[in-house]
Short mmCIF file of C-alpha atoms in Angstrom, two decimals:
data_model
loop_
_atom_site.label_atom_id
_atom_site.label_comp_id
_atom_site.label_asym_id
_atom_site.label_seq_id
_atom_site.Cartn_x
_atom_site.Cartn_y
_atom_site.Cartn_z
CA UNK Y 227 117.69 80.05 59.46
CA UNK Y 228 114.77 78.90 61.63
CA UNK Y 229 111.99 81.59 61.31
CA UNK Y 230 110.87 83.25 64.53
CA UNK Y 231 107.23 82.59 65.27
CA UNK Y 232 105.72 85.27 67.55
CA UNK Y 233 102.05 85.78 68.16
CA UNK Y 234 99.86 88.89 69.18
CA UNK Y 235 97.06 88.62 71.64
CA UNK Y 236 94.70 91.53 71.53
CA UNK Y 237 93.32 91.29 75.18
CA UNK Y 238 90.54 93.05 76.79
CA UNK Y 239 91.75 94.38 80.21
CA UNK Y 240 88.22 94.87 81.53
CA UNK Y 241 87.15 97.82 83.65
CA UNK Y 242 90.30 98.44 85.59
CA UNK Y 243 90.74 95.83 88.33
CA UNK Y 244 92.65 92.54 87.81
CA UNK Y 245 89.86 90.70 89.61
CA UNK Y 246 87.63 91.37 86.76
CA UNK Y 247 90.00 89.89 84.05
CA UNK Y 248 89.11 86.73 82.17
CA UNK Y 249 91.02 83.56 83.22
CA UNK Y 250 92.52 83.48 79.90
CA UNK Y 251 93.68 87.16 79.86
CA UNK Y 252 95.17 86.77 83.29
CA UNK Y 253 97.10 83.70 82.16
CA UNK Y 254 98.38 85.38 78.95
CA UNK Y 255 99.54 88.51 80.90
CA UNK Y 256 101.59 86.45 83.35
CA UNK Y 257 103.37 84.89 80.28
CA UNK Y 258 104.06 88.14 78.23
CA UNK Y 259 107.22 88.88 76.79
CA UNK Y 260 106.01 92.29 75.57
CA UNK Y 261 103.05 94.25 76.98
CA UNK Y 262 101.70 97.18 74.91
CA UNK Y 263 99.02 98.93 76.79
CA UNK Y 264 96.75 101.93 76.92
CA UNK Y 265 96.93 104.53 79.66
CA UNK Y 266 93.79 103.40 81.50
CA UNK Y 267 95.02 99.76 82.14
CA UNK Y 268 95.45 99.52 85.88
CA UNK Y 269 98.70 99.03 87.64
CA UNK Y 270 97.34 96.06 89.40
CA UNK Y 271 97.11 94.33 85.98
CA UNK Y 272 100.47 95.52 84.78
CA UNK Y 273 102.11 94.02 87.90
CA UNK Y 274 101.00 90.54 86.73
CA UNK Y 275 103.50 90.70 83.93
CA UNK Y 276 106.91 89.09 84.43
CA UNK Y 277 109.81 91.13 85.64
CA UNK Y 278 111.66 90.83 82.45
CA UNK Y 279 108.57 91.79 80.38
CA UNK Y 280 109.04 94.85 78.15
CA UNK Y 281 106.05 97.29 79.05
CA UNK Y 282 105.26 100.11 76.51
CA UNK Y 283 102.43 102.55 77.22
CA UNK Y 284 100.66 103.98 74.17
CA UNK Y 285 98.67 106.75 75.81
CA UNK Y 286 95.08 106.69 74.41
CA UNK Y 287 93.68 108.90 77.23
CA UNK Y 288 91.11 111.46 76.44
CA UNK Y 289 92.49 114.94 75.89
CA UNK Y 290 96.20 113.72 76.15
CA UNK Y 291 98.74 113.17 73.46
CA UNK Y 292 99.16 109.54 72.42
CA UNK Y 293 101.17 107.42 70.25
CA UNK Y 294 99.53 107.49 66.69
CA UNK Y 295 97.57 104.29 65.62
CA UNK Y 296 99.88 103.63 62.68
CA UNK Y 297 102.96 103.56 65.17
CA UNK Y 298 101.03 101.10 67.40
CA UNK Y 299 100.37 98.96 64.33
CA UNK Y 300 103.98 99.00 63.31
CA UNK Y 301 105.10 98.24 66.82
CA UNK Y 302 102.78 95.07 67.08
CA UNK Y 303 104.25 93.79 63.87
CA UNK Y 304 107.83 94.59 64.84
CA UNK Y 305 107.68 92.72 68.15
CA UNK Y 306 105.87 89.76 66.62
CA UNK Y 307 108.39 89.37 63.87
CA UNK Y 308 111.09 89.15 66.61
CA UNK Y 309 109.25 85.96 67.77
CA UNK Y 310 107.79 87.54 70.82
CA UNK Y 311 104.49 86.80 72.77
CA UNK Y 312 102.92 90.12 72.57
CA UNK Y 313 99.82 91.33 74.60
CA UNK Y 314 98.08 94.30 73.33
CA UNK Y 315 96.11 95.35 76.48
CA UNK Y 316 93.00 97.47 75.80
CA UNK Y 317 90.69 98.83 78.32
CA UNK Y 318 87.32 97.05 78.64
CA UNK Y 319 86.60 94.92 75.51
CA UNK Y 320 88.83 95.19 72.35
CA UNK Y 321 85.81 95.33 70.06
CA UNK Y 322 83.78 98.09 71.98
CA UNK Y 323 85.50 101.36 70.94
CA UNK Y 324 88.74 99.80 71.02
CA UNK Y 325 90.05 100.53 67.39
CA UNK Y 326 91.10 96.89 67.21
CA UNK Y 327 90.23 96.51 63.57
CA UNK Y 328 93.09 98.74 62.36
CA UNK Y 329 95.70 96.63 64.47
CA UNK Y 330 94.23 93.41 63.25
CA UNK Y 331 94.19 94.44 59.60
CA UNK Y 332 97.96 95.51 60.04
CA UNK Y 333 98.77 92.04 61.61
CA UNK Y 334 97.03 90.26 58.74
CA UNK Y 335 98.98 92.28 55.98
CA UNK Y 336 102.16 91.48 57.83
CA UNK Y 337 101.33 87.82 58.13
CA UNK Y 338 101.39 87.91 61.86
CA UNK Y 339 99.53 85.32 63.93
CA UNK Y 340 97.00 86.91 66.31
CA UNK Y 341 94.12 86.24 68.64
CA UNK Y 342 91.46 88.28 70.23
CA UNK Y 343 90.54 87.75 73.82
CA UNK Y 344 87.33 89.45 75.20
CA UNK Y 345 87.05 91.61 78.15
CA UNK Y 346 84.28 93.18 80.36
CA UNK Y 347 83.43 96.60 78.94
CA UNK Y 348 83.15 99.47 81.43
CA UNK Y 349 79.78 100.09 79.72
CA UNK Y 350 78.46 97.01 81.37
CA UNK Y 351 80.76 96.97 84.60
CA UNK Y 352 80.27 100.52 85.77
CA UNK Y 353 76.46 100.62 85.99
CA UNK Y 354 76.47 97.11 87.59
CA UNK Y 355 79.10 98.12 90.21
CA UNK Y 356 77.16 101.21 90.97
CA UNK Y 357 73.95 99.04 91.43
CA UNK Y 358 72.18 100.36 88.39
CA UNK Y 359 70.58 97.70 86.11
CA UNK Y 360 70.56 98.62 82.37
CA UNK Y 361 67.31 96.73 81.79
CA UNK Y 362 64.14 96.57 83.71
CA UNK Y 363 60.68 95.16 82.66
CA UNK Y 364 59.10 98.23 83.30
CA UNK Y 365 61.59 101.19 83.12
CA UNK Y 366 64.14 100.03 80.47
CA UNK Y 367 63.38 97.44 77.72
CA UNK Y 368 66.29 98.64 75.75
CA UNK Y 369 69.48 100.54 76.24
CA UNK Y 370 71.99 102.09 73.92
CA UNK Y 371 75.83 102.37 74.36
CA UNK Y 372 77.54 105.34 72.68
CA UNK Y 373 80.72 107.30 72.79
CA UNK Y 374 80.48 111.15 73.16
CA UNK Y 375 83.92 111.65 71.88
CA UNK Y 376 82.35 113.37 68.65
CA UNK Y 377 79.18 115.02 69.84
CA UNK Y 378 78.40 116.42 66.28
CA UNK Y 379 78.44 113.03 64.52
CA UNK Y 380 75.50 111.75 66.71
CA UNK Y 381 71.90 111.67 65.88
CA UNK Y 382 70.51 113.14 69.17
CA UNK Y 383 66.87 113.11 67.96
CA UNK Y 384 66.94 109.40 67.73
CA UNK Y 385 69.31 108.89 70.76
CA UNK Y 386 66.99 110.68 73.16
CA UNK Y 387 64.16 108.39 72.47
CA UNK Y 388 66.02 105.23 73.95
CA UNK Y 389 65.05 104.65 77.57
CA UNK Y 390 68.47 104.09 78.76
CA UNK Y 391 71.69 105.65 77.50
CA UNK Y 392 75.33 104.43 78.55
CA UNK Y 393 77.75 107.18 77.37
CA UNK Y 394 81.43 106.58 77.23
CA UNK Y 395 84.27 109.17 76.81
CA UNK Y 396 81.76 111.91 77.78
CA UNK Y 397 83.23 113.58 80.68
CA UNK Y 398 84.51 116.76 78.97
CA UNK Y 399 81.25 117.14 76.91
CA UNK Y 400 78.77 116.56 79.73
CA UNK Y 401 77.37 120.06 79.33
CA UNK Y 402 76.72 119.51 75.56
CA UNK Y 403 75.19 116.11 76.29
CA UNK Y 404 72.59 117.48 78.81
CA UNK Y 405 71.80 120.32 76.29
CA UNK Y 406 71.28 117.94 73.38
CA UNK Y 407 69.01 115.59 75.48
CA UNK Y 408 66.94 118.58 76.79
CA UNK Y 409 66.70 120.15 73.35
CA UNK Y 410 65.34 116.83 72.12
CA UNK Y 411 62.58 116.36 74.68
CA UNK Y 412 64.13 114.43 77.63
CA UNK Y 413 62.67 116.01 80.80
CA UNK Y 414 64.94 117.96 83.16
CA UNK Y 415 63.96 115.35 85.96
CA UNK Y 416 65.37 112.57 83.92
CA UNK Y 417 67.87 110.69 86.27
CA UNK Y 418 71.69 110.78 85.52
CA UNK Y 419 74.56 108.74 87.16
CA UNK Y 420 78.32 109.34 86.56
CA UNK Y 421 80.59 106.62 87.69
CA UNK Y 422 84.34 107.59 87.61
CA UNK Y 423 87.21 105.07 87.68
CA UNK Y 424 84.81 102.17 87.99
CA UNK Y 425 85.93 99.00 89.68
CA UNK Y 426 89.13 100.84 91.30
CA UNK Y 427 89.62 102.14 94.78
CA UNK Y 428 89.17 105.62 93.41
CA UNK Y 429 85.72 104.96 92.03
CA UNK Y 430 83.46 107.85 92.59
CA UNK Y 431 79.64 108.24 91.86
CA UNK Y 432 77.61 111.30 91.38
CA UNK Y 433 73.66 110.96 91.18
CA UNK Y 434 71.64 113.78 89.83
CA UNK Y 435 69.19 114.75 86.94
CA UNK Y 436 69.59 116.55 83.70
CA UNK Y 437 68.63 119.66 85.45
CA UNK Y 438 71.55 119.58 87.98
CA UNK Y 439 74.26 117.01 87.12
CA UNK Y 440 76.42 119.51 85.33
CA UNK Y 441 76.28 121.94 88.14
CA UNK Y 442 77.06 119.11 90.66
CA UNK Y 443 80.22 118.20 88.78
CA UNK Y 444 81.26 121.76 87.93
CA UNK Y 445 85.14 121.94 87.96
CA UNK Y 446 85.54 118.28 88.50
CA UNK Y 447 87.75 116.31 86.03
CA UNK Y 448 85.46 113.43 85.34
CA UNK Y 449 87.62 111.35 82.85
CA UNK Y 450 87.48 108.41 82.71
CA UNK Y 451 83.82 107.95 83.42
CA UNK Y 452 80.59 106.23 82.26
CA UNK Y 453 77.35 108.36 82.13
CA UNK Y 454 74.12 106.64 82.70
CA UNK Y 455 70.80 108.45 81.60
CA UNK Y 456 67.48 106.92 82.33
CA UNK Y 457 64.89 106.00 84.95
CA UNK Y 458 66.78 102.90 85.99
CA UNK Y 459 69.06 105.09 87.97
CA UNK Y 460 66.44 105.45 90.51
CA UNK Y 461 66.65 101.67 91.16
CA UNK Y 462 69.99 102.09 92.72
CA UNK Y 463 68.56 103.00 96.09
CA UNK Y 464 66.62 99.66 96.14
CA UNK Y 465 69.44 97.48 95.06
CA UNK Y 466 72.29 98.39 97.40
CA UNK Y 467 73.27 96.49 100.48
CA UNK Y 468 72.51 98.76 103.59
CA UNK Y 469 76.21 99.20 104.29
CA UNK Y 470 77.37 99.50 100.83
CA UNK Y 471 81.01 100.81 100.78
CA UNK Y 472 80.60 102.76 97.55
CA UNK Y 473 79.61 106.30 98.27
CA UNK Y 474 78.72 109.29 96.24
CA UNK Y 475 81.21 111.98 95.70
CA UNK Y 476 79.19 114.28 98.21
CA UNK Y 477 79.35 111.72 101.00
CA UNK Y 478 81.99 111.46 103.62
CA UNK Y 479 85.09 109.82 102.13
CA UNK Y 480 87.36 107.15 103.62
CA UNK Y 481 90.96 108.37 104.33
CA UNK Y 482 92.77 108.82 101.07
CA UNK Y 483 96.23 107.17 100.62
CA UNK Y 484 98.76 109.90 101.18
CA UNK Y 485 100.22 109.70 97.56
CA UNK Y 486 96.91 109.30 95.78
CA UNK Y 487 96.68 111.20 92.52
CA UNK Y 488 100.52 111.62 92.46
CA UNK Y 489 102.49 110.04 89.47
CA UNK Y 490 106.12 109.51 90.35
CA UNK Y 491 108.94 108.83 88.00
CA UNK Y 492 111.44 106.14 89.37
CA UNK Y 493 114.99 106.38 88.01
CA UNK Y 494 116.91 103.39 89.24
CA UNK Y 495 118.78 100.68 87.44
CA UNK Y 496 116.81 98.32 85.20
CA UNK Y 497 115.45 95.33 87.10
CA UNK Y 498 116.11 96.90 90.57
CA UNK Y 499 113.05 99.40 91.01
CA UNK Y 500 110.38 97.02 91.88
CA UNK Y 501 110.66 97.25 95.66
CA UNK Y 502 110.70 101.01 95.63
CA UNK Y 503 107.83 101.00 93.12
CA UNK Y 504 105.72 98.81 95.44
CA UNK Y 505 106.58 101.04 98.47
CA UNK Y 506 105.20 103.98 96.48
CA UNK Y 507 102.18 102.22 95.11
CA UNK Y 508 101.26 101.05 98.56
CA UNK Y 509 100.87 104.74 99.55
CA UNK Y 510 98.58 105.35 96.55
CA UNK Y 511 100.96 106.75 93.82
CA UNK Y 512 100.97 105.87 90.20
CA UNK Y 513 104.53 104.76 89.34
CA UNK Y 514 106.19 105.10 86.03
CA UNK Y 515 109.69 103.34 85.83
CA UNK Y 516 112.45 105.05 83.88
CA UNK Y 517 115.52 102.93 84.18
CA UNK Y 518 118.66 105.36 84.25
CA UNK Y 519 121.22 102.67 84.79
CA UNK Y 520 122.00 99.48 83.03
CA UNK Y 521 124.03 96.97 85.24
CA UNK Y 522 126.40 94.51 83.37
CA UNK Y 523 129.42 92.49 84.07
CA UNK Y 524 132.93 94.22 84.12
CA UNK Y 525 134.99 94.23 81.03
CA UNK Y 526 137.10 91.59 82.77
CA UNK Y 527 136.76 89.24 85.56
CA UNK Y 528 140.51 88.87 86.05
CA UNK Y 529 141.19 91.15 89.13
CA UNK Y 530 138.07 89.88 90.99
CA UNK Y 531 139.04 86.15 90.24
CA UNK Y 532 142.56 86.78 91.55
CA UNK Y 533 141.24 88.23 94.77
CA UNK Y 534 138.78 85.34 95.22
CA UNK Y 535 141.57 82.88 94.71
CA UNK Y 536 143.43 84.63 97.61
CA UNK Y 537 140.38 85.62 99.65
CA UNK Y 538 141.91 84.18 102.85
CA UNK Y 539 144.66 86.76 102.78
CA UNK Y 540 142.13 89.69 103.35
CA UNK Y 541 140.98 90.91 106.73
CA UNK Y 542 137.98 92.76 105.54
CA UNK Y 543 135.45 92.62 102.53
CA UNK Y 544 133.51 96.00 101.96
CA UNK Y 545 130.27 95.78 99.92
CA UNK Y 546 128.56 99.17 99.22
CA UNK Y 547 125.65 98.13 96.97
CA UNK Y 548 123.46 95.07 96.21
CA UNK Y 549 125.11 94.91 92.79
CA UNK Y 550 128.50 94.44 94.54
CA UNK Y 551 126.97 91.61 96.67
CA UNK Y 552 125.26 89.87 93.73
CA UNK Y 553 128.25 89.90 91.38
CA UNK Y 554 130.90 89.14 94.06
CA UNK Y 555 128.97 85.81 95.04
CA UNK Y 556 128.02 84.95 91.57
CA UNK Y 557 131.80 84.96 90.79
CA UNK Y 558 132.59 83.11 94.10
CA UNK Y 559 130.32 80.38 92.95
CA UNK Y 560 131.72 80.34 89.50
CA UNK Y 561 135.13 79.74 91.04
CA UNK Y 562 133.88 76.66 92.86
CA UNK Y 563 133.65 78.28 96.31
CA UNK Y 564 130.76 79.44 98.65
CA UNK Y 565 130.21 81.51 101.77
CA UNK Y 566 132.46 79.25 103.77
CA UNK Y 567 135.47 80.72 101.96
CA UNK Y 568 134.81 83.92 103.96
CA UNK Y 569 135.09 82.30 107.31
CA UNK Y 570 138.25 84.35 108.26
CA UNK Y 571 137.00 87.51 106.53
CA UNK Y 572 134.89 90.27 108.22
CA UNK Y 573 132.38 91.92 106.07
CA UNK Y 574 131.25 95.56 106.10
CA UNK Y 575 128.20 96.79 104.10
CA UNK Y 576 126.77 100.12 103.42
CA UNK Y 577 123.02 100.30 103.73
CA UNK Y 578 120.23 98.07 104.78
CA UNK Y 579 119.42 96.96 101.44
CA UNK Y 580 123.05 95.83 100.92
CA UNK Y 581 122.76 93.98 104.24
CA UNK Y 582 119.47 92.30 102.99
CA UNK Y 583 121.22 91.21 99.93
CA UNK Y 584 124.18 89.76 101.95
CA UNK Y 585 121.67 87.89 104.11
CA UNK Y 586 120.17 86.07 101.13
CA UNK Y 587 123.63 84.30 100.94
CA UNK Y 588 123.41 83.20 104.51
CA UNK Y 589 125.70 85.92 105.99
CA UNK Y 590 125.28 88.75 108.35
CA UNK Y 591 127.53 91.86 108.13
CA UNK Y 592 130.03 92.49 110.98
CA UNK Y 593 129.66 96.26 110.43
CA UNK Y 594 127.10 98.72 109.00
CA UNK Y 595 127.97 102.40 109.28
CA UNK Y 596 125.53 104.92 110.65
CA UNK Y 597 123.48 107.02 108.10
CA UNK Y 598 123.94 104.12 105.69
CA UNK Y 599 126.41 106.00 103.48
CA UNK Y 600 129.95 105.05 102.47
CA UNK Y 601 131.42 108.37 103.79
CA UNK Y 602 130.64 107.46 107.32
CA UNK Y 603 132.23 104.02 107.06
CA UNK Y 604 135.84 104.97 107.99
CA UNK Y 605 134.89 107.46 110.77
CA UNK Y 606 132.95 104.72 112.46
CA UNK Y 607 135.00 101.72 111.64
CA UNK Y 608 134.86 99.26 114.58
CA UNK Y 609 138.73 98.71 114.63
CA UNK Y 610 142.04 100.29 113.74
CA UNK Y 611 142.51 100.27 109.88
CA UNK Y 612 146.28 100.36 109.94
CA UNK Y 613 147.74 97.40 108.38
CA UNK Y 614 144.55 95.78 107.50
CA UNK Y 615 144.02 94.28 104.05
CA UNK Y 616 140.65 95.25 102.58
CA UNK Y 617 138.98 93.87 99.41
CA UNK Y 618 136.55 96.34 97.75
CA UNK Y 619 134.68 94.88 94.83
CA UNK Y 620 133.01 97.89 93.12
CA UNK Y 621 131.63 99.46 89.92
CA UNK Y 622 134.32 99.43 87.26
CA UNK Y 623 133.80 103.21 86.13
CA UNK Y 624 132.19 106.19 87.62
CA UNK Y 625 132.34 105.32 91.30
CA UNK Y 626 133.31 107.82 94.00
CA UNK Y 627 136.92 107.86 95.27
CA UNK Y 628 136.37 109.22 98.70
CA UNK Y 629 135.98 105.86 100.43
CA UNK Y 630 139.14 104.53 99.01
CA UNK Y 631 141.31 107.68 99.81
CA UNK Y 632 140.07 107.78 103.45
CA UNK Y 633 140.92 104.06 103.88
CA UNK Y 634 144.38 104.63 102.54
CA UNK Y 635 144.80 107.65 104.78
CA UNK Y 636 144.26 105.29 107.71
CA UNK Y 637 147.19 103.16 106.35
CA UNK Y 638 144.99 100.25 105.18
CA UNK Y 639 145.82 98.36 102.10
CA UNK Y 640 142.81 98.59 99.73
CA UNK Y 641 142.50 96.24 96.84
CA UNK Y 642 139.89 97.60 94.39
CA UNK Y 643 138.53 95.06 91.89
CA UNK Y 644 135.88 95.56 89.16
CA UNK Y 645 132.76 93.56 90.08
CA UNK Y 646 130.20 95.06 87.64
CA UNK Y 647 129.67 97.93 85.37
CA UNK Y 648 126.99 100.51 85.12
CA UNK Y 649 126.07 102.52 82.11
CA UNK Y 650 123.45 104.66 80.54
CA UNK Y 651 120.52 103.12 78.64
CA UNK Y 652 120.31 103.92 74.99
CA UNK Y 653 116.85 105.29 75.20
CA UNK Y 654 114.21 106.67 77.57
CA UNK Y 655 111.46 104.10 78.46
CA UNK Y 656 108.52 105.02 76.08
CA UNK Y 657 106.01 105.28 78.94
CA UNK Y 658 108.32 107.60 80.72
CA UNK Y 659 108.83 109.82 77.71
CA UNK Y 660 105.05 110.04 77.03
CA UNK Y 661 104.52 110.99 80.59
CA UNK Y 662 107.12 113.72 80.51
CA UNK Y 663 105.67 115.03 77.16
CA UNK Y 664 102.31 115.28 78.58
CA UNK Y 665 103.37 116.97 81.84
CA UNK Y 666 101.87 114.05 83.96
CA UNK Y 667 104.81 113.62 86.32
CA UNK Y 668 104.52 115.04 89.84
CA UNK Y 669 107.65 113.83 91.47
CA UNK Y 670 111.00 112.50 90.07
CA UNK Y 671 113.11 110.26 92.51
CA UNK Y 672 116.88 109.75 92.42
CA UNK Y 673 118.68 107.08 94.33
CA UNK Y 674 122.19 107.71 93.14
CA UNK Y 675 124.30 110.47 91.57
CA UNK Y 676 124.81 108.38 88.45
CA UNK Y 677 121.07 108.08 87.94
CA UNK Y 678 120.86 111.90 87.92
CA UNK Y 679 123.69 112.18 85.45
CA UNK Y 680 122.22 109.65 83.10
CA UNK Y 681 118.82 111.01 83.49
CA UNK Y 682 120.14 114.45 82.37
CA UNK Y 683 121.88 112.88 79.45
CA UNK Y 684 118.78 111.15 78.31
CA UNK Y 685 116.71 114.24 78.52
CA UNK Y 686 119.26 116.01 76.63
CA UNK Y 687 119.18 113.58 73.79
CA UNK Y 688 115.29 113.99 73.71
CA UNK Y 689 115.03 117.72 74.42
CA UNK Y 690 113.33 118.34 71.12
CA UNK Y 691 110.48 116.13 72.08
CA UNK Y 692 109.66 117.79 75.37
CA UNK Y 693 107.86 121.01 76.00
CA UNK Y 694 110.07 123.82 77.45
CA UNK Y 695 108.51 123.72 80.87
CA UNK Y 696 108.71 120.10 81.48
CA UNK Y 697 110.43 120.28 84.74
CA UNK Y 698 108.72 123.40 86.04
CA UNK Y 699 106.20 121.82 88.37
CA UNK Y 700 108.03 118.63 89.12
CA UNK Y 701 109.27 117.80 92.62
CA UNK Y 702 112.87 116.48 92.54
CA UNK Y 703 113.40 113.97 95.44
CA UNK Y 704 116.76 112.71 96.42
CA UNK Y 705 117.91 109.65 98.63
CA UNK Y 706 120.88 111.53 100.22
CA UNK Y 707 123.51 114.41 100.21
CA UNK Y 708 125.62 113.16 97.31
CA UNK Y 709 122.71 112.68 95.16
CA UNK Y 710 121.31 116.09 96.19
CA UNK Y 711 124.44 117.66 95.11
CA UNK Y 712 124.30 116.10 91.79
CA UNK Y 713 120.60 117.27 91.51
CA UNK Y 714 121.71 120.81 92.45
CA UNK Y 715 124.59 120.76 89.81
CA UNK Y 716 122.64 119.38 86.97
CA UNK Y 717 118.94 120.25 87.54
CA UNK Y 718 119.31 123.34 89.53
CA UNK Y 719 117.57 122.39 92.63
CA UNK Y 720 116.36 119.52 94.93
CA UNK Y 721 113.03 119.88 96.52
CA UNK Y 722 113.22 116.96 99.20
CA UNK Y 723 115.87 114.89 100.68
CA UNK Y 724 115.52 111.51 102.68
CA UNK Y 725 116.40 111.83 106.37
CA UNK Y 726 117.34 108.28 106.41
CA UNK Y 727 119.30 107.38 103.21
CA UNK Y 728 117.15 104.38 102.18
CA UNK Y 729 114.37 103.65 99.89
CA UNK Y 730 111.97 103.54 102.91
CA UNK Y 731 113.44 106.95 104.07
CA UNK Y 732 112.84 108.43 100.63
CA UNK Y 733 109.27 107.17 100.52
CA UNK Y 734 108.69 108.68 103.95
CA UNK Y 735 110.14 112.13 102.78
CA UNK Y 736 107.85 112.28 99.82
CA UNK Y 737 104.88 111.41 101.85
CA UNK Y 738 105.79 114.19 104.34
CA UNK Y 739 106.39 116.71 101.48
CA UNK Y 740 102.96 115.93 100.03
CA UNK Y 741 101.13 116.24 103.38
CA UNK Y 742 102.64 119.60 104.07
CA UNK Y 743 101.55 120.62 100.61
#
């Protein structure tokens, strides 16, 4: 048996923007088969990974539950032994408060090949992007980088003597940091800068002194941030371009994206959530994907193949999903035919997305029902259905029967054939489970009744891992009436429903809900 040879790359993701990745890091991420990353790695970087890359979030955010370090070590070894190219993405640089040593030791003990790729630490990037130099010939001949994660473990008497301090992981301990520095003879007039979310569109900067910085930021959630203490903070005023776009928190802000600071869970079929994800991210949302459907070929191609062989006997072809379009034309090609075989057949599709999918095969639909739902297809059909022979490629199990019954009631001859199957994934995506455990989800979206049913099944299977109130403050968003009914039946409510039953319509409905508050 040939031994599988995988490799683990422990990669520094930099301060939070893909523009500050090293060239090597960028290249490795675009070729990753497995991406294991910490919560602070930005979406812009995660989007560089291939569509089929397995992405697993580990947490590692201050004050929030995370996957244990031993579990991360085991996961790296497991995926490497499967022969995968594994990218372990760490914010900043792997060797600056990155706990890379434990992971490397585990890989060495398991005989796994690995390589460490450096990144730009926020300790260096944050002050630079805030126009604060860490060294100066007069004001700062030395600087110290430290983490305030464990205040009591630090020697504040010695720390306070260093001219410039760069403090990571200190947001929740700001008051104690100020107290310790004042207690050890730093003057109340010592300048302080706090840079939050450096290198991202959400970057915010507070400028103050040891006397007032805690009061300035009272009730603010500062994490993740970098704190700069020292006279060099005063140089910022002299090193900014006059029209610098970066502003302090107290200054007027640019218009905030409507879904900024919202985390949205997208439950669609695996591999089909990218467009919706991009729509939501464009409006400022953080999106976590939780595939609730797995699309596969049907148990048998026999019926669809027979229909294709006799395609010229049909008057209409009805396609109600992109899956139906993709699998039908895949099978048409497999049988040695192409779109020319449909020259005498009219095509009806349900929904804009289905029409777009059809267009990719060089065809335009002859009919799209209003409201983009199958239930309105018969009522608005452009010709009499009596005596028409209709081919309906559809999901093998679990589909709604209303359309077929209504077609038959109009004396149409409907030939239903299985074109694909949809089933429930075996597990919840790890990133989604972690977000639900940490009560980080603001909105859950559902684009079909089946995603609601499968979501509820997966939740039931993992109920013991979730807090009792996990759904309490989550908004439930539905793409249309049938999906809303499933939400009502299985989740007890639906909070917003799209007016236009499309992904764009669902996005618009969510934005309107958030704006109303």
